[in-house]
GROMACS .gro file of C-alpha atoms in nm:
model
  310
    1MET     CA    1   2.137  -1.824  -5.359
    2LYS     CA    2   1.933  -1.507  -5.390
    3THR     CA    3   1.645  -1.675  -5.214
    4ILE     CA    4   1.870  -1.779  -4.923
    5LYS     CA    5   2.001  -1.426  -4.881
    6GLN     CA    6   1.652  -1.281  -4.889
    7LEU     CA    7   1.530  -1.527  -4.627
    8SER     CA    8   1.834  -1.462  -4.410
    9LEU     CA    9   1.784  -1.087  -4.427
   10ALA     CA   10   1.414  -1.120  -4.349
   11MET     CA   11   1.493  -1.343  -4.050
   12LEU     CA   12   1.747  -1.092  -3.921
   13PHE     CA   13   1.502  -0.802  -3.936
   14PHE     CA   14   1.235  -1.016  -3.770
   15LEU     CA   15   1.468  -1.106  -3.483
   16ILE     CA   16   1.577  -0.746  -3.437
   17PHE     CA   17   1.217  -0.631  -3.422
   18SER     CA   18   1.118  -0.910  -3.183
   19LEU     CA   19   1.407  -0.842  -2.946
   20SER     CA   20   1.356  -0.468  -2.947
   21GLY     CA   21   0.983  -0.497  -2.879
   22GLY     CA   22   1.018  -0.781  -2.632
   23ALA     CA   23   1.275  -0.588  -2.427
   24TYR     CA   24   1.006  -0.346  -2.317
   25SER     CA   25   0.720  -0.595  -2.297
   26SER     CA   26   0.610  -0.722  -1.956
   27PRO     CA   27   0.357  -1.004  -1.936
   28ALA     CA   28   0.030  -0.926  -1.760
   29GLY     CA   29   0.055  -0.969  -1.384
   30THR     CA   30   0.431  -0.911  -1.363
   31ASN     CA   31   0.368  -0.638  -1.104
   32GLN     CA   32   0.082  -0.702  -0.862
   33LEU     CA   33  -0.045  -0.593  -0.525
   34ARG     CA   34  -0.327  -0.757  -0.333
   35LEU     CA   35  -0.518  -0.566  -0.065
   36GLN     CA   36  -0.753  -0.717   0.190
   37THR     CA   37  -0.977  -0.439   0.312
   38GLY     CA   38  -1.138  -0.392   0.653
   39PHE     CA   39  -1.423  -0.189   0.800
   40SER     CA   40  -1.409   0.163   0.936
   41LYS     CA   41  -1.354   0.209   1.307
   42ARG     CA   42  -1.446   0.576   1.274
   43THR     CA   43  -1.796   0.694   1.364
   44GLY     CA   44  -1.872   0.907   1.058
   45GLU     CA   45  -1.789   0.918   0.687
   46THR     CA   46  -1.419   0.920   0.600
   47ALA     CA   47  -1.206   0.897   0.286
   48PHE     CA   48  -1.009   0.615   0.130
   49SER     CA   49  -0.818   0.652  -0.196
   50TYR     CA   50  -0.591   0.440  -0.411
   51LEU     CA   51  -0.327   0.568  -0.657
   52VAL     CA   52  -0.178   0.348  -0.930
   53THR     CA   53   0.106   0.458  -1.161
   54TRP     CA   54   0.241   0.272  -1.466
   55ARG     CA   55   0.449   0.318  -1.777
   56LYS     CA   56   0.507   0.157  -2.114
   57GLY     CA   57   0.872   0.138  -2.211
   58ASP     CA   58   1.028   0.485  -2.192
   59GLU     CA   59   0.697   0.665  -2.229
   60ALA     CA   60   0.578   0.914  -1.968
   61LEU     CA   61   0.426   0.781  -1.646
   62LYS     CA   62   0.049   0.749  -1.635
   63ASP     CA   63  -0.148   0.753  -1.312
   64ILE     CA   64  -0.503   0.710  -1.191
   65ASN     CA   65  -0.656   0.779  -0.852
   66GLY     CA   66  -0.970   0.617  -0.717
   67LEU     CA   67  -1.153   0.788  -0.429
   68MET     CA   68  -1.439   0.662  -0.214
   69PHE     CA   69  -1.600   0.756   0.116
   70VAL     CA   70  -1.639   0.490   0.382
   71ASN     CA   71  -1.940   0.488   0.615
   72GLY     CA   72  -1.840   0.442   0.978
   73THR     CA   73  -1.995   0.275   1.281
   74GLU     CA   74  -2.259   0.542   1.357
   75THR     CA   75  -2.380   0.605   1.002
   76ALA     CA   76  -2.710   0.472   0.868
   77SER     CA   77  -2.536   0.195   0.668
   78PRO     CA   78  -2.186   0.112   0.795
   79MET     CA   79  -1.977  -0.042   0.516
   80THR     CA   80  -1.848  -0.397   0.533
   81ASP     CA   81  -1.500  -0.497   0.418
   82VAL     CA   82  -1.657  -0.660   0.111
   83GLU     CA   83  -1.835  -0.336   0.016
   84VAL     CA   84  -1.514  -0.135   0.055
   85ALA     CA   85  -1.323  -0.368  -0.178
   86TYR     CA   86  -1.604  -0.377  -0.435
   87LYS     CA   87  -1.652   0.001  -0.449
   88MET     CA   88  -1.280   0.072  -0.467
   89THR     CA   89  -1.245  -0.178  -0.752
   90LYS     CA   90  -1.520   0.001  -0.945
   91ALA     CA   91  -1.365   0.342  -0.872
   92LEU     CA   92  -1.021   0.234  -0.994
   93ASN     CA   93  -1.138   0.065  -1.314
   94ALA     CA   94  -1.358   0.369  -1.393
   95ALA     CA   95  -1.058   0.598  -1.339
   96VAL     CA   96  -0.846   0.389  -1.578
   97VAL     CA   97  -1.105   0.422  -1.854
   98THR     CA   98  -1.169   0.792  -1.793
   99ARG     CA   99  -0.814   0.919  -1.753
  100THR     CA  100  -0.630   0.688  -1.994
  101PRO     CA  101  -0.885   0.556  -2.246
  102LEU     CA  102  -0.619   0.459  -2.504
  103ASP     CA  103  -0.340   0.360  -2.266
  104ARG     CA  104  -0.491   0.135  -2.000
  105GLY     CA  105  -0.191  -0.011  -1.825
  106ALA     CA  106  -0.354  -0.143  -1.507
  107ILE     CA  107  -0.646  -0.369  -1.427
  108VAL     CA  108  -0.822  -0.424  -1.094
  109LYS     CA  109  -1.003  -0.742  -0.993
  110ASN     CA  110  -1.222  -0.804  -0.690
  111ASN     CA  111  -1.291  -1.116  -0.482
  112LYS     CA  112  -1.501  -1.050  -0.173
  113SER     CA  113  -1.290  -0.836   0.065
  114LYS     CA  114  -0.980  -0.852  -0.156
  115LEU     CA  115  -0.884  -0.642  -0.456
  116LEU     CA  116  -0.591  -0.720  -0.683
  117VAL     CA  117  -0.418  -0.456  -0.894
  118GLY     CA  118  -0.187  -0.573  -1.173
  119ASN     CA  119  -0.023  -0.452  -1.493
  120LYS     CA  120  -0.171  -0.529  -1.831
  121ASP     CA  121   0.040  -0.698  -2.098
  122GLY     CA  122   0.318  -0.469  -2.224
  123PHE     CA  123   0.299  -0.228  -1.928
  124GLU     CA  124   0.472  -0.207  -1.590
  125LEU     CA  125   0.340  -0.079  -1.260
  126THR     CA  126   0.586   0.163  -1.100
  127ARG     CA  127   0.417   0.266  -0.773
  128ILE     CA  128   0.102   0.241  -0.565
  129THR     CA  129  -0.021   0.458  -0.279
  130THR     CA  130  -0.320   0.399  -0.056
  131ARG     CA  131  -0.448   0.679   0.170
  132ASP     CA  132  -0.679   0.569   0.446
  133TYR     CA  133  -0.850   0.789   0.704
  134SER     CA  134  -1.121   0.538   0.798
  135ASN     CA  135  -0.903   0.340   1.043
  136GLN     CA  136  -0.943   0.013   0.855
  137GLU     CA  137  -0.718  -0.285   0.915
  138LEU     CA  138  -0.546  -0.324   0.578
  139LYS     CA  139  -0.347  -0.630   0.475
  140TYR     CA  140  -0.114  -0.615   0.173
  141SER     CA  141   0.052  -0.902  -0.012
  142ILE     CA  142   0.190  -1.005  -0.351
  143PRO     CA  143   0.055  -1.335  -0.487
  144ASP     CA  144   0.305  -1.621  -0.451
  145LYS     CA  145   0.596  -1.388  -0.368
  146SER     CA  146   0.756  -1.201  -0.083
  147PHE     CA  147   0.796  -0.826  -0.118
  148LYS     CA  148   1.173  -0.878  -0.137
  149SER     CA  149   1.157  -1.138  -0.417
  150ALA     CA  150   0.912  -0.914  -0.605
  151SER     CA  151   1.155  -0.618  -0.572
  152THR     CA  152   0.888  -0.409  -0.404
  153GLY     CA  153   0.984  -0.144  -0.150
  154ILE     CA  154   0.738  -0.024   0.115
  155ALA     CA  155   0.689   0.302   0.304
  156ILE     CA  156   0.442   0.380   0.584
  157ASP     CA  157   0.351   0.744   0.646
  158ILE     CA  158   0.142   0.811   0.956
  159VAL     CA  159  -0.050   1.138   0.907
  160TYR     CA  160  -0.307   1.351   1.087
  161SER     CA  161  -0.666   1.295   0.975
  162ALA     CA  162  -0.725   1.668   0.980
  163ALA     CA  163  -0.445   1.730   0.731
  164VAL     CA  164  -0.608   1.565   0.431
  165GLU     CA  165  -0.688   1.805   0.146
  166TYR     CA  166  -1.017   1.737  -0.030
  167ILE     CA  167  -0.992   2.086  -0.180
  168ALA     CA  168  -0.712   2.342  -0.159
  169GLY     CA  169  -0.690   2.503   0.183
  170PHE     CA  170  -0.940   2.262   0.339
  171SER     CA  171  -0.731   2.184   0.646
  172THR     CA  172  -0.554   2.517   0.698
  173ALA     CA  173  -0.718   2.604   1.030
  174VAL     CA  174  -0.797   2.250   1.147
  175LYS     CA  175  -0.625   2.128   1.462
  176LYS     CA  176  -0.386   1.841   1.394
  177GLU     CA  177  -0.330   1.599   1.682
  178THR     CA  178  -0.378   1.239   1.790
  179ALA     CA  179  -0.700   1.138   1.963
  180GLY     CA  180  -0.546   0.848   2.157
  181GLY     CA  181  -0.524   0.484   2.058
  182PHE     CA  182  -0.262   0.280   1.876
  183VAL     CA  183  -0.098   0.194   1.546
  184SER     CA  184   0.005  -0.165   1.484
  185VAL     CA  185   0.199  -0.343   1.210
  186THR     CA  186   0.192  -0.720   1.165
  187ILE     CA  187   0.447  -0.903   0.948
  188ASP     CA  188   0.307  -1.233   0.817
  189ASN     CA  189   0.149  -1.414   1.113
  190ASN     CA  190   0.386  -1.279   1.376
  191ALA     CA  191   0.269  -1.094   1.685
  192PRO     CA  192   0.155  -0.737   1.608
  193ILE     CA  193   0.398  -0.455   1.680
  194LYS     CA  194   0.185  -0.197   1.860
  195ILE     CA  195   0.268   0.168   1.927
  196ILE     CA  196   0.053   0.375   2.165
  197THR     CA  197  -0.028   0.710   2.001
  198ASP     CA  198  -0.169   0.923   2.283
  199GLY     CA  199   0.012   1.259   2.311
  200LYS     CA  200   0.269   1.177   2.040
  201THR     CA  201   0.346   1.349   1.712
  202THR     CA  202   0.338   1.153   1.386
  203LYS     CA  203   0.718   1.175   1.368
  204GLU     CA  204   0.751   1.026   1.718
  205ILE     CA  205   0.511   0.744   1.627
  206GLU     CA  206   0.699   0.669   1.304
  207SER     CA  207   1.041   0.674   1.473
  208GLU     CA  208   0.922   0.441   1.749
  209LEU     CA  209   0.759   0.205   1.500
  210ALA     CA  210   1.069   0.198   1.277
  211ASP     CA  211   1.285   0.101   1.576
  212ALA     CA  212   1.038  -0.171   1.679
  213LEU     CA  213   1.035  -0.320   1.328
  214GLY     CA  214   1.410  -0.381   1.344
  215SER     CA  215   1.709  -0.333   1.117
  216GLY     CA  216   1.511  -0.380   0.797
  217ALA     CA  217   1.313  -0.061   0.861
  218SER     CA  218   1.421   0.299   0.912
  219PHE     CA  219   1.272   0.644   0.962
  220SER     CA  220   1.337   0.869   0.660
  221SER     CA  221   1.287   1.241   0.614
  222THR     CA  222   1.286   1.191   0.235
  223ALA     CA  223   0.984   1.036   0.063
  224ILE     CA  224   1.032   0.700  -0.109
  225TYR     CA  225   0.905   0.868  -0.429
  226PRO     CA  226   0.765   1.211  -0.524
  227ASN     CA  227   0.418   1.304  -0.408
  228PHE     CA  228   0.118   1.266  -0.632
  229VAL     CA  229  -0.028   1.603  -0.733
  230GLN     CA  230  -0.343   1.661  -0.936
  231ILE     CA  231  -0.530   1.981  -1.024
  232ARG     CA  232  -0.854   1.830  -0.899
  233SER     CA  233  -0.765   1.719  -0.548
  234LYS     CA  234  -0.871   1.368  -0.444
  235ASN     CA  235  -0.776   1.293  -0.085
  236TYR     CA  236  -0.435   1.449  -0.151
  237LYS     CA  237  -0.181   1.472   0.131
  238SER     CA  238   0.149   1.650   0.088
  239PHE     CA  239   0.459   1.487   0.238
  240ASP     CA  240   0.489   1.582   0.605
  241GLY     CA  241   0.863   1.525   0.638
  242GLY     CA  242   0.880   1.169   0.765
  243GLU     CA  243   0.790   0.807   0.691
  244ILE     CA  244   0.898   0.452   0.773
  245GLN     CA  245   1.076   0.280   0.486
  246ILE     CA  246   1.117  -0.097   0.444
  247PRO     CA  247   1.305  -0.153   0.115
  248PHE     CA  248   1.358  -0.532   0.134
  249LEU     CA  249   1.081  -0.692   0.341
  250ASN     CA  250   1.131  -1.068   0.327
  251ALA     CA  251   0.769  -1.149   0.411
  252GLN     CA  252   0.452  -1.258   0.235
  253SER     CA  253   0.226  -0.994   0.392
  254ILE     CA  254   0.214  -0.676   0.597
  255THR     CA  255  -0.093  -0.565   0.791
  256ILE     CA  256  -0.136  -0.205   0.905
  257ASP     CA  257  -0.401  -0.117   1.161
  258VAL     CA  258  -0.456   0.244   1.269
  259ASN     CA  259  -0.691   0.277   1.566
  260ASP     CA  260  -0.684   0.650   1.639
  261SER     CA  261  -0.947   0.885   1.498
  262GLY     CA  262  -0.690   1.164   1.481
  263LEU     CA  263  -0.469   0.967   1.246
  264GLY     CA  264  -0.465   0.820   0.898
  265VAL     CA  265  -0.202   0.627   0.705
  266LEU     CA  266  -0.044   0.649   0.361
  267THR     CA  267   0.106   0.318   0.252
  268LYS     CA  268   0.337   0.330  -0.048
  269PHE     CA  269   0.477   0.057  -0.273
  270VAL     CA  270   0.748   0.104  -0.534
  271PHE     CA  271   0.823  -0.165  -0.794
  272THR     CA  272   1.198  -0.138  -0.845
  273SER     CA  273   1.217  -0.426  -1.097
  274VAL     CA  274   1.083  -0.203  -1.376
  275LYS     CA  275   1.442  -0.095  -1.451
  276GLN     CA  276   1.529  -0.449  -1.564
  277PRO     CA  277   1.434  -0.405  -1.936
  278ILE     CA  278   1.718  -0.153  -1.978
  279GLN     CA  279   1.968  -0.429  -1.902
  280ILE     CA  280   1.811  -0.650  -2.169
  281ILE     CA  281   1.826  -0.371  -2.428
  282SER     CA  282   2.198  -0.319  -2.361
  283LYS     CA  283   2.263  -0.680  -2.476
  284VAL     CA  284   2.065  -0.658  -2.799
  285PRO     CA  285   2.363  -0.542  -3.018
  286TYR     CA  286   2.565  -0.849  -2.909
  287ILE     CA  287   2.274  -1.083  -2.984
  288ILE     CA  288   2.226  -0.923  -3.326
  289GLY     CA  289   2.599  -0.950  -3.402
  290PHE     CA  290   2.599  -1.318  -3.312
  291LEU     CA  291   2.295  -1.387  -3.533
  292LEU     CA  292   2.439  -1.187  -3.822
  293THR     CA  293   2.769  -1.378  -3.806
  294GLY     CA  294   2.583  -1.708  -3.813
  295ILE     CA  295   2.366  -1.609  -4.110
  296LEU     CA  296   2.657  -1.476  -4.317
  297GLY     CA  297   2.861  -1.786  -4.236
  298TYR     CA  298   2.579  -2.007  -4.356
  299VAL     CA  299   2.546  -1.812  -4.684
  300PHE     CA  300   2.925  -1.830  -4.744
  301TRP     CA  301   2.925  -2.206  -4.678
  302LYS     CA  302   2.641  -2.261  -4.926
  303LYS     CA  303   2.827  -2.057  -5.187
  304LYS     CA  304   3.151  -2.259  -5.152
  305LYS     CA  305   2.983  -2.603  -5.129
  306PRO     CA  306   3.071  -2.807  -5.445
  307VAL     CA  307   2.788  -2.908  -5.669
  308VAL     CA  308   2.752  -3.287  -5.710
  309THR     CA  309   2.636  -3.400  -6.052
  310GLY     CA  310   2.512  -3.745  -6.144
   0.00000   0.00000   0.00000
């Protein structure tokens, strides 16, 4: 009888520990974002950066930011889409090791012109921001899922190229305006939605694009999540008061193409499913109670069972 009680108690503690730990544990690749890069349509050298944020359970958010410079059409060695993806992959993985050597929650993989960012086992990605001033055509997708089914919200912030801050005060006296061209957004394989940019402000472009995208998109004067700030600036851009938000895009991919040397684009992704573990934790006491009742009932039954002698 003593042995049965000891085994029952050990099993209970094991189940409690497993449930508590498992409630916060996310398998690798639960949150992912795939990016197909392009080539710069700008003439000179411009910046492209990629921010990834993650967490583990209720611990503080961790973030890393990879920065690279993209050679344009009139440089000595214009970069291909494959080179952009490869160098950004290296920059991101190096940032993970440098900034969070003991808490590496994200991993980046590269396949030709595509790079895939995903969470490592036990971690969850919370948000991603890309900042592009090279006028690449950038295509985003989530493997085997739509953005809606992956609970991933999207925001598109059209910004002036001159407003990017490489160092504090860099763009204070720089003129901010469009150069003329277009911004287009393509959902899956549908026809591109193109907005002419000549003579328009970024707010006017965003409002027009939000209307063209339909009821699933809207112009917002509040950012989808707080801005990323770091002491050592890396292609940082403060929120300019407006962005297009698409919280439930039922599509496999979205392609954003900025073709205006006066403009850049910040594309933001927020993984809303990371709140799900809290719901699991709230059910743990009921699961434990059920298991405890079963174990105690089994012990009581063994105690009352008559002994058969030969």
